[in-house]
Short mmCIF file of C-alpha atoms in Angstrom, two decimals:
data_model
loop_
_atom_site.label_atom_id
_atom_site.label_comp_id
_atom_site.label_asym_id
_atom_site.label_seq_id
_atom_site.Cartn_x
_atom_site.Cartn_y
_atom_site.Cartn_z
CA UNK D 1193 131.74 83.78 85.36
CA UNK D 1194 134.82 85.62 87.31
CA UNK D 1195 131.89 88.18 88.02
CA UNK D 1196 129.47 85.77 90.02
CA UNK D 1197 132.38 83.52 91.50
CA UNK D 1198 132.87 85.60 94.58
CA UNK D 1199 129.35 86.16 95.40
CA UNK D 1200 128.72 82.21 94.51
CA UNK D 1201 131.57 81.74 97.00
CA UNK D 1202 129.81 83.97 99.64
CA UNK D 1203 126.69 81.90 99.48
CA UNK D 1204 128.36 78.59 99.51
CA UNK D 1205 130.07 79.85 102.78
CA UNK D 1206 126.47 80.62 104.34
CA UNK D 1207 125.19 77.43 103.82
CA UNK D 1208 127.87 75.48 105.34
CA UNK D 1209 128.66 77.76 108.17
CA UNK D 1210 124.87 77.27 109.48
CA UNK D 1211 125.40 73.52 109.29
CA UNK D 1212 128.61 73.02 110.48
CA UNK D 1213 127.54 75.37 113.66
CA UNK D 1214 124.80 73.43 114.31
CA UNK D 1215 126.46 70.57 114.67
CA UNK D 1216 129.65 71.90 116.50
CA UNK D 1217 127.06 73.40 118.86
CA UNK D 1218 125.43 70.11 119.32
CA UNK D 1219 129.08 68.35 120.32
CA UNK D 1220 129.90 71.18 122.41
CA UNK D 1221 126.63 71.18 124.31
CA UNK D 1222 127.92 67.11 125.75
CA UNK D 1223 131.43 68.86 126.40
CA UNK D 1224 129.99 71.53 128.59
CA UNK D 1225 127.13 69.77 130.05
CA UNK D 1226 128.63 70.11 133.52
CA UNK D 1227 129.26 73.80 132.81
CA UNK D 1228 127.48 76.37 135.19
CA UNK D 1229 124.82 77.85 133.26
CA UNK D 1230 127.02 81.18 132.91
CA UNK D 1231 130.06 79.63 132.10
CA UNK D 1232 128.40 77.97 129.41
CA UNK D 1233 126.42 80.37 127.68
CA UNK D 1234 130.33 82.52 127.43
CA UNK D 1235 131.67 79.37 126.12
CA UNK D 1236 129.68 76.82 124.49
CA UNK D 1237 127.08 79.32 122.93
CA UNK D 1238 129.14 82.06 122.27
CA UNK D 1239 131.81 79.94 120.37
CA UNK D 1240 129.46 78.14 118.56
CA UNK D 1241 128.10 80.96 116.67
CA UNK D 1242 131.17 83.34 116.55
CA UNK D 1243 133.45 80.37 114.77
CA UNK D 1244 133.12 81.54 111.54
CA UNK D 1245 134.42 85.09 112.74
CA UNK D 1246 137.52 83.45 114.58
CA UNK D 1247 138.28 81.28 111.28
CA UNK D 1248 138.23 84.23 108.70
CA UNK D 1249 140.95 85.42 111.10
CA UNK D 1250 142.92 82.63 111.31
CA UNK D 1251 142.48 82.27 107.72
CA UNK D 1252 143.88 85.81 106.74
CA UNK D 1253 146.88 85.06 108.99
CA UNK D 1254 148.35 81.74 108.51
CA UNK D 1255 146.29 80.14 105.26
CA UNK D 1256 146.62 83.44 103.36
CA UNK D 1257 149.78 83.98 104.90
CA UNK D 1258 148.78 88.10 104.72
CA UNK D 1259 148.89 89.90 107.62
CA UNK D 1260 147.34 92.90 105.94
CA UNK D 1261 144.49 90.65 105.14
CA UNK D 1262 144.04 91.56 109.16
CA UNK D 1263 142.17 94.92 108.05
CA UNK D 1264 139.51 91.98 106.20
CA UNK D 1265 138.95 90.43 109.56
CA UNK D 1266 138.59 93.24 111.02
CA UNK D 1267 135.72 94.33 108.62
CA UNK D 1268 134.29 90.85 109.37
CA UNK D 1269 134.85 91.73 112.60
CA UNK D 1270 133.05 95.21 112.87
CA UNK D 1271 130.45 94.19 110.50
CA UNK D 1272 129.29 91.27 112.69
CA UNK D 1273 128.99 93.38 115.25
CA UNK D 1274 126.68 95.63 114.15
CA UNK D 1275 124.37 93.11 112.42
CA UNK D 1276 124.30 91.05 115.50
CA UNK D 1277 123.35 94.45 117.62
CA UNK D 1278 121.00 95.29 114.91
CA UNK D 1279 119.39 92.88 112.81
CA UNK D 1280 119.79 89.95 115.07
CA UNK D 1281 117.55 91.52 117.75
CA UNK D 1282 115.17 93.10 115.28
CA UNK D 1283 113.95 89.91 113.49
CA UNK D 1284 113.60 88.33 116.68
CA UNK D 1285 111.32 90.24 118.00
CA UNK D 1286 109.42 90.62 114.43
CA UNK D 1287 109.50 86.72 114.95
CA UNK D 1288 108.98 85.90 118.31
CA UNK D 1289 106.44 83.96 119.73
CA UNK D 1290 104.97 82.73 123.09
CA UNK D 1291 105.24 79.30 124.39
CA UNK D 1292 102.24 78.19 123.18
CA UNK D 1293 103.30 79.26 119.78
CA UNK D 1294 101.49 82.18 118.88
CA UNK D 1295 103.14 85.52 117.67
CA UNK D 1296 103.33 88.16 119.71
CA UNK D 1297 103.00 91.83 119.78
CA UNK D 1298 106.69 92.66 122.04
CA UNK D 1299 109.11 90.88 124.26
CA UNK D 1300 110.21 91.76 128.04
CA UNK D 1301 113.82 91.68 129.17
CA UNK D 1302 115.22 91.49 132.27
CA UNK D 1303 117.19 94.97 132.92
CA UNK D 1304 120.03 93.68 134.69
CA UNK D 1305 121.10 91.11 132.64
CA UNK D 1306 120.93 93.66 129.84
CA UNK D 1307 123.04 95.87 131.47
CA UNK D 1308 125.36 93.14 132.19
CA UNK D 1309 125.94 92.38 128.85
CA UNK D 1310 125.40 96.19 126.89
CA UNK D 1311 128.54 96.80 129.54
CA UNK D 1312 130.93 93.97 128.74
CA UNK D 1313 130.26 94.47 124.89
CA UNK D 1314 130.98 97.88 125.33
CA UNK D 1315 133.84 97.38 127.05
CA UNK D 1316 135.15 95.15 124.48
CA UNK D 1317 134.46 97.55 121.49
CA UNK D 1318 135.93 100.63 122.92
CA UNK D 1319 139.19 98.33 124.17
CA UNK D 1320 139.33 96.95 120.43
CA UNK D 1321 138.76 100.65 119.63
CA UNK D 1322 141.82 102.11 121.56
CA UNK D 1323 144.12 99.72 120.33
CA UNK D 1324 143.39 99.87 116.48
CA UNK D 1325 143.73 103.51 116.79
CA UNK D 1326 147.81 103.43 117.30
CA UNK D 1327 150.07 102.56 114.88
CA UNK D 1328 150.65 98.87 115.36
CA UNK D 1329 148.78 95.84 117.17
CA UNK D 1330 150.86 94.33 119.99
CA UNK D 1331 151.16 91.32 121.32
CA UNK D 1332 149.59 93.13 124.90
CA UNK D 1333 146.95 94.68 123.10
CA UNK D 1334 145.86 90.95 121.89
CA UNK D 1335 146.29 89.77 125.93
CA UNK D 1336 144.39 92.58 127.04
CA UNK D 1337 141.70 91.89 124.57
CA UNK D 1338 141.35 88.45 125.69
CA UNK D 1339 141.65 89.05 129.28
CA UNK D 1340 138.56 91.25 128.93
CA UNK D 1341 136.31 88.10 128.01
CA UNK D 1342 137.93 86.37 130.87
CA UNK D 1343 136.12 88.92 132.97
CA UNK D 1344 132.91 88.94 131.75
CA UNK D 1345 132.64 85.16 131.84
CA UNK D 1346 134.01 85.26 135.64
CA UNK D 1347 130.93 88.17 135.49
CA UNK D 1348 128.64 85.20 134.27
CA UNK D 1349 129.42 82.79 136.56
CA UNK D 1350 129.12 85.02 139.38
CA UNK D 1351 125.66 85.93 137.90
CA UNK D 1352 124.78 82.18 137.94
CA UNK D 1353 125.78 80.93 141.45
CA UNK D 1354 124.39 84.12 142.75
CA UNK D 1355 120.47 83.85 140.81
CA UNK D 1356 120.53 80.29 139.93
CA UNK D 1357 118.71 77.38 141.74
CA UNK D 1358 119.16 74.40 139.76
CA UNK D 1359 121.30 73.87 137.33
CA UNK D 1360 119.67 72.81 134.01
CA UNK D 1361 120.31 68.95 133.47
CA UNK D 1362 121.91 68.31 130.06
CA UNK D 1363 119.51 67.17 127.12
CA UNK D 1364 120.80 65.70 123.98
CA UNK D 1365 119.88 68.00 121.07
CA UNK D 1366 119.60 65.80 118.74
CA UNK D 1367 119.42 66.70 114.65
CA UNK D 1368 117.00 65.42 112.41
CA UNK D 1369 118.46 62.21 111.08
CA UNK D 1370 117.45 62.95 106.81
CA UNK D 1371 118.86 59.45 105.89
CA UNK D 1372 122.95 59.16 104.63
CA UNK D 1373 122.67 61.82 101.81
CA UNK D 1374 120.87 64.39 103.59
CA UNK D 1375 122.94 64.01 106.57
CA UNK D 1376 125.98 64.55 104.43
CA UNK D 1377 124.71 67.57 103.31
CA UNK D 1378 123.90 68.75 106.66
CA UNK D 1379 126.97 67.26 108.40
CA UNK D 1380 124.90 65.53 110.87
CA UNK D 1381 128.15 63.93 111.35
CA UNK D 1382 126.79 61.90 114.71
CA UNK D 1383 123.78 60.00 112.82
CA UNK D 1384 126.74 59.13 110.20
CA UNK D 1385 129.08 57.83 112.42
CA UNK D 1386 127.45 56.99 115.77
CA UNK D 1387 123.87 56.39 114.53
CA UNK D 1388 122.26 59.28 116.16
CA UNK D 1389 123.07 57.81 119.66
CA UNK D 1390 123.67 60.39 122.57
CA UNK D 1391 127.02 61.03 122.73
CA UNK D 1392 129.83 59.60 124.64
CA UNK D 1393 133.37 61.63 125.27
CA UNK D 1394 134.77 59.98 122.16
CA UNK D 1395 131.82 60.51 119.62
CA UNK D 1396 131.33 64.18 120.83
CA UNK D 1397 135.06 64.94 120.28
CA UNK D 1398 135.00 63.31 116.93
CA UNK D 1399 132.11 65.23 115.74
CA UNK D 1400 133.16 68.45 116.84
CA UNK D 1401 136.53 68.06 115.16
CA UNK D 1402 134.49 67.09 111.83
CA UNK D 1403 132.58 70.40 112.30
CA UNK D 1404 135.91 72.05 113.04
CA UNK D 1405 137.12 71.65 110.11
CA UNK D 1406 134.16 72.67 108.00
CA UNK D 1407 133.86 75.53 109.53
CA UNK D 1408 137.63 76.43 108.66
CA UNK D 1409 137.10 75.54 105.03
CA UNK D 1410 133.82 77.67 104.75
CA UNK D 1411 135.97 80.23 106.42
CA UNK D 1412 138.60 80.29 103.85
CA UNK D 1413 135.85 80.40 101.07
CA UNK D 1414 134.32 83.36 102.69
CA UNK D 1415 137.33 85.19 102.66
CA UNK D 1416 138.09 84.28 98.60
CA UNK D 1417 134.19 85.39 98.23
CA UNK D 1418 134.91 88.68 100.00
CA UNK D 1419 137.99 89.56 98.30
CA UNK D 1420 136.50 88.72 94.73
CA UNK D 1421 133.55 90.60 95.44
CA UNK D 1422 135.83 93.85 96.20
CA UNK D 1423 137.54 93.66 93.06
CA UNK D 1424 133.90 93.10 91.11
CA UNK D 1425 132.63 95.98 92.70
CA UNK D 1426 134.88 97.99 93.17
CA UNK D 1427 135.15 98.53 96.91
CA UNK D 1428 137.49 98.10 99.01
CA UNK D 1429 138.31 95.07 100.60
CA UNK D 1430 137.45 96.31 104.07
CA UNK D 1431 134.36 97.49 102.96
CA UNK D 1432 133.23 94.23 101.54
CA UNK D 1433 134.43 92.35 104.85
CA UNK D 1434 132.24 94.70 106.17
CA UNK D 1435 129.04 94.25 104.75
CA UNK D 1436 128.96 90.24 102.94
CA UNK D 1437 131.28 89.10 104.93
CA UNK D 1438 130.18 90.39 108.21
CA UNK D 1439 125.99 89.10 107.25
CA UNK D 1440 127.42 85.15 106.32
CA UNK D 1441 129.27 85.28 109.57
CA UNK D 1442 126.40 86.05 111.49
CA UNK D 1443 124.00 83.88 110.24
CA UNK D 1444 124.50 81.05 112.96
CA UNK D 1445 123.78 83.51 115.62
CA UNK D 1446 120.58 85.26 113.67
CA UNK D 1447 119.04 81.23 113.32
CA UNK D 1448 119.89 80.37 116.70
CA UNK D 1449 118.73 83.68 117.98
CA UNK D 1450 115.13 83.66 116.07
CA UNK D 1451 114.30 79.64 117.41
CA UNK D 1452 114.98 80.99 120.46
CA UNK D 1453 112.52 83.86 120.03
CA UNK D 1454 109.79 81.74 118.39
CA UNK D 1455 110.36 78.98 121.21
CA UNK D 1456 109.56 82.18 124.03
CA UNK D 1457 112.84 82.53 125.06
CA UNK D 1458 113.40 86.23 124.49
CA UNK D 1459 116.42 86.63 127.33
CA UNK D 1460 118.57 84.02 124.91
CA UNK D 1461 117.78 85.64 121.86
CA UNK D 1462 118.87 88.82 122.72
CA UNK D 1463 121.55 87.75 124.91
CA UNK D 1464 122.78 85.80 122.34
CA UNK D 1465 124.03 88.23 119.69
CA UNK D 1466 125.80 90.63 122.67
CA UNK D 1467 127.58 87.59 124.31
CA UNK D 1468 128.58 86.98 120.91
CA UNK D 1469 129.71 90.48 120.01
CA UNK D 1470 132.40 90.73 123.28
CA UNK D 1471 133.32 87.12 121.83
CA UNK D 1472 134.18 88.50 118.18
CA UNK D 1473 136.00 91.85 119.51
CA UNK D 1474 138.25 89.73 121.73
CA UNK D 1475 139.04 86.05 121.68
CA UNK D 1476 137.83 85.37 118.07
CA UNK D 1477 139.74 88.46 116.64
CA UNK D 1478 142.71 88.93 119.34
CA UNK D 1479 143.28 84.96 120.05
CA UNK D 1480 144.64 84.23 116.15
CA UNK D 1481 146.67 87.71 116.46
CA UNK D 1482 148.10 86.28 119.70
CA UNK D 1483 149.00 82.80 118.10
CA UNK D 1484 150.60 84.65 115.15
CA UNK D 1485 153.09 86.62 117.19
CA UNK D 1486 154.37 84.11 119.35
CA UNK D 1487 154.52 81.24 116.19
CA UNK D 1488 156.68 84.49 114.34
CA UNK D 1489 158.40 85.74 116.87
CA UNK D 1490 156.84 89.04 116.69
CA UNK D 1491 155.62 91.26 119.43
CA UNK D 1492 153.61 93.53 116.99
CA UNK D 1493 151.42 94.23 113.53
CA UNK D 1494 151.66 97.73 111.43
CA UNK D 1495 148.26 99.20 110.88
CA UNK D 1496 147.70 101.39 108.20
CA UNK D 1497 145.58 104.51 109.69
CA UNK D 1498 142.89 106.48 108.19
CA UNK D 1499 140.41 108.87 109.11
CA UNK D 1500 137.39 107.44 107.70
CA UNK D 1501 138.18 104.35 108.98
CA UNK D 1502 138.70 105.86 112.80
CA UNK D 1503 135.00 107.02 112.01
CA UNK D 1504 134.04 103.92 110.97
CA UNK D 1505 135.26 102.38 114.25
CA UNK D 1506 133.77 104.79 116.76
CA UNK D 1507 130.85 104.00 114.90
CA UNK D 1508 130.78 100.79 116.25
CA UNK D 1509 130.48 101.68 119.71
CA UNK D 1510 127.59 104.99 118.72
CA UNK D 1511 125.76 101.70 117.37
CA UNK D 1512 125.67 99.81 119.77
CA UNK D 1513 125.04 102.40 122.49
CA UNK D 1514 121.46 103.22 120.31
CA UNK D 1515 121.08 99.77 120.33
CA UNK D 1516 121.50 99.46 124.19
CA UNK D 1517 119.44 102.55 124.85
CA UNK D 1518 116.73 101.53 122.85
CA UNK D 1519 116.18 98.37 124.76
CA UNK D 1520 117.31 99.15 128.01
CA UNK D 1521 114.13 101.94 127.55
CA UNK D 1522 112.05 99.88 126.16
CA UNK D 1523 112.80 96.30 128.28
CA UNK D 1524 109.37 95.68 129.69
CA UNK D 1525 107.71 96.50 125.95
CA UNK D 1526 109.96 95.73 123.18
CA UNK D 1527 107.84 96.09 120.51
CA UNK D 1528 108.05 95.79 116.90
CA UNK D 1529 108.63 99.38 116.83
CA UNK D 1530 111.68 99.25 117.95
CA UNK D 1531 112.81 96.29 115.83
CA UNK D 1532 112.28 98.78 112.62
CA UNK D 1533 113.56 101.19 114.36
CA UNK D 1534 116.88 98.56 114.90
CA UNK D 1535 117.02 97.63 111.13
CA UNK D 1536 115.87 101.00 109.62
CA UNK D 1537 119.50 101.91 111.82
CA UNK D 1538 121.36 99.04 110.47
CA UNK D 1539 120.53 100.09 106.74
CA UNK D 1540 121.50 103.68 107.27
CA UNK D 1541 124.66 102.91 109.04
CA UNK D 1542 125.74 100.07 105.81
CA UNK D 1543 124.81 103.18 103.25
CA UNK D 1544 127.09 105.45 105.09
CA UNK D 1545 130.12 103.36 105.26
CA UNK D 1546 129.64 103.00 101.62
CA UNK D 1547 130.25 106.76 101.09
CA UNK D 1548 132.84 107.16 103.89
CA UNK D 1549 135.14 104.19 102.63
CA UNK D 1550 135.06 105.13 98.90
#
């Protein structure tokens, strides 16, 4: 039993992380309905489906009470990244579909909205980079990390006042109401409570507080699945972050990614996963750092260095550059080429950590 606890654990987190997003995503759609369409896609969107990232942190800080449980988060961290550059991208354009609902053959991108966002993720990964390559995390480090996302949404909304004529009105997305038991099982906490009316200020705060704190217990499950699952197999704990935590983390953003794909909105799906990457290298993983120091009293964080790990962390950014390249190339014909080409990448890079970490 102590053998398939962890990876029961892991599992259990996956299912109610993609619930609980949905719904805090729903909530948080009212809240920033009056959002400029760039403000909200580096807000609403992106912290929708990078909360389970920001909550393994904050659970490895102040629930675990370990701040060498950071190195965890971080493989969370780093491992999210690269599944969301890689997989994420792949499957939806294996999946993706035109309006009318038939599958297609490849996607088109718009170039400059790629580069926008291949240049603040990069940005993000090489600052994270930089700063996990010195001997402790400070408290400026974790500012400068989250002043970085402060630019690229002020990028965003620049972007949207400058290219946008109308501002998308707000529609309630509203969730399949599956009668009292199914919606307690999918935390459709708004048919529940509020009879799956549109929301008000009140119900949409109440709900996303519900999700909230799902979210944050599926967060502290994950992180007692990953660290069981090192000591079953063996690995380090980093390592395991790396790999099961890193894929339950991401599922929000690979579902929300792949409807967008099969409902012909290829821009969203791919500009999904990258918003959400300079998300999880700065606020998600530098915001709980910042919050520990000041609540201790503590301007800084040892980190324990190593050189496979510095590997492992330039990797990061080596991935994400083929990942850029190969779409920035190939953004009027994505084809399913390059999605194998994406995930064929992804598998290599996973089997190499293996070997470098040991």
């Amino acid at each position: 039993m102590d053998t398939i606890l962890p990876f029961f654990y892991i599992i259990i987190s996956c299912y109610l992380l993609k619930y609980a997003c949905d719904t805090f995503e729903q909530a948080a759609g009212y809240l920033g309905r009056n959002f400029a369409p760039g403000i909200k896609g580096a807000t609403v969107n992106a912290i929708g489906s990078s909360m389970p990232e920001m909550f393994v942190v904050i659970a490895c800080l102040f629930w675990f009470d370990d701040p060498s449980l950071v190195m965890v988060a971080l493989g969370v961290t780093a491992g999210s990244a690269i599944f969301n550059g890689c997989v994420i991208p792949a499957l939806s354009i294996l999946m993706a579909k035109d309006e009318s609902g038939k599958k297609v053959d490849h996607i088109e991108l718009d170039k400059r909205t790629l580069i926008r966002d291949v240049f603040w993720v990069l940005a993000a990964e090489i600052a994270l980079i930089v700063c996990l390559g010195f001997d402790h995390f400070t408290i400026w480090m974790a500012i400068i990390l989250n002043l970085i996302y402060v630019g690229y949404g002020a990028h965003l909304y620049y972007d949207s006042k400058k290219y946008s004529e109308d501002d998308e009105e707000y529609e309630y997305e509203e969730i399949e109401d599956k009668g009292v038991i199914g919606n307690l099982f999918t935390f459709n906490f708004n048919a529940l409570l509020f009879s799956n009316k549109s929301f008000t200020l009140i119900s949409s705060l109440v709900v996303l507080i519900l999700a909230i704190l799902i979210i944050s217990g599926a967060s502290h499950v994950l992180v007692e699945g990953v660290l069981g699952s090192a000591t079953v197999l063996g690995v380090p704990e980093f390592f395991a972050g790396l790999i099961f935590g890193a894929a339950a983390s991401s599922i929000p953003d690979l579902i929300l990614s792949v409807k967008d794909a099969q409902k012909g909105e290829y821009e969203d799906a791919v500009a999904n996963p990258l918003a959400s990457n300079t998300f999880d290298t700065t606020v998600a993983f530098a915001l709980p750092l910042l919050a520990w120091f000041l609540i201790n009293g503590v301007d800084s964080l040892p980190l324990e260095q190593d050189a496979n790990l510095t590997i492992l962390r330039w990797s990061i950014v080596a991935i994400t550059g083929a990942v850029a390249a190969s779409l920035l190339f190939k953004h009027k014909k994505v084809t399913k080429g390059v999605a194998y080409f994406l995930l064929a990448m992804f598998g290599i890079w996973a089997a190499a950590m293996y070997f470098v970490i040991q």
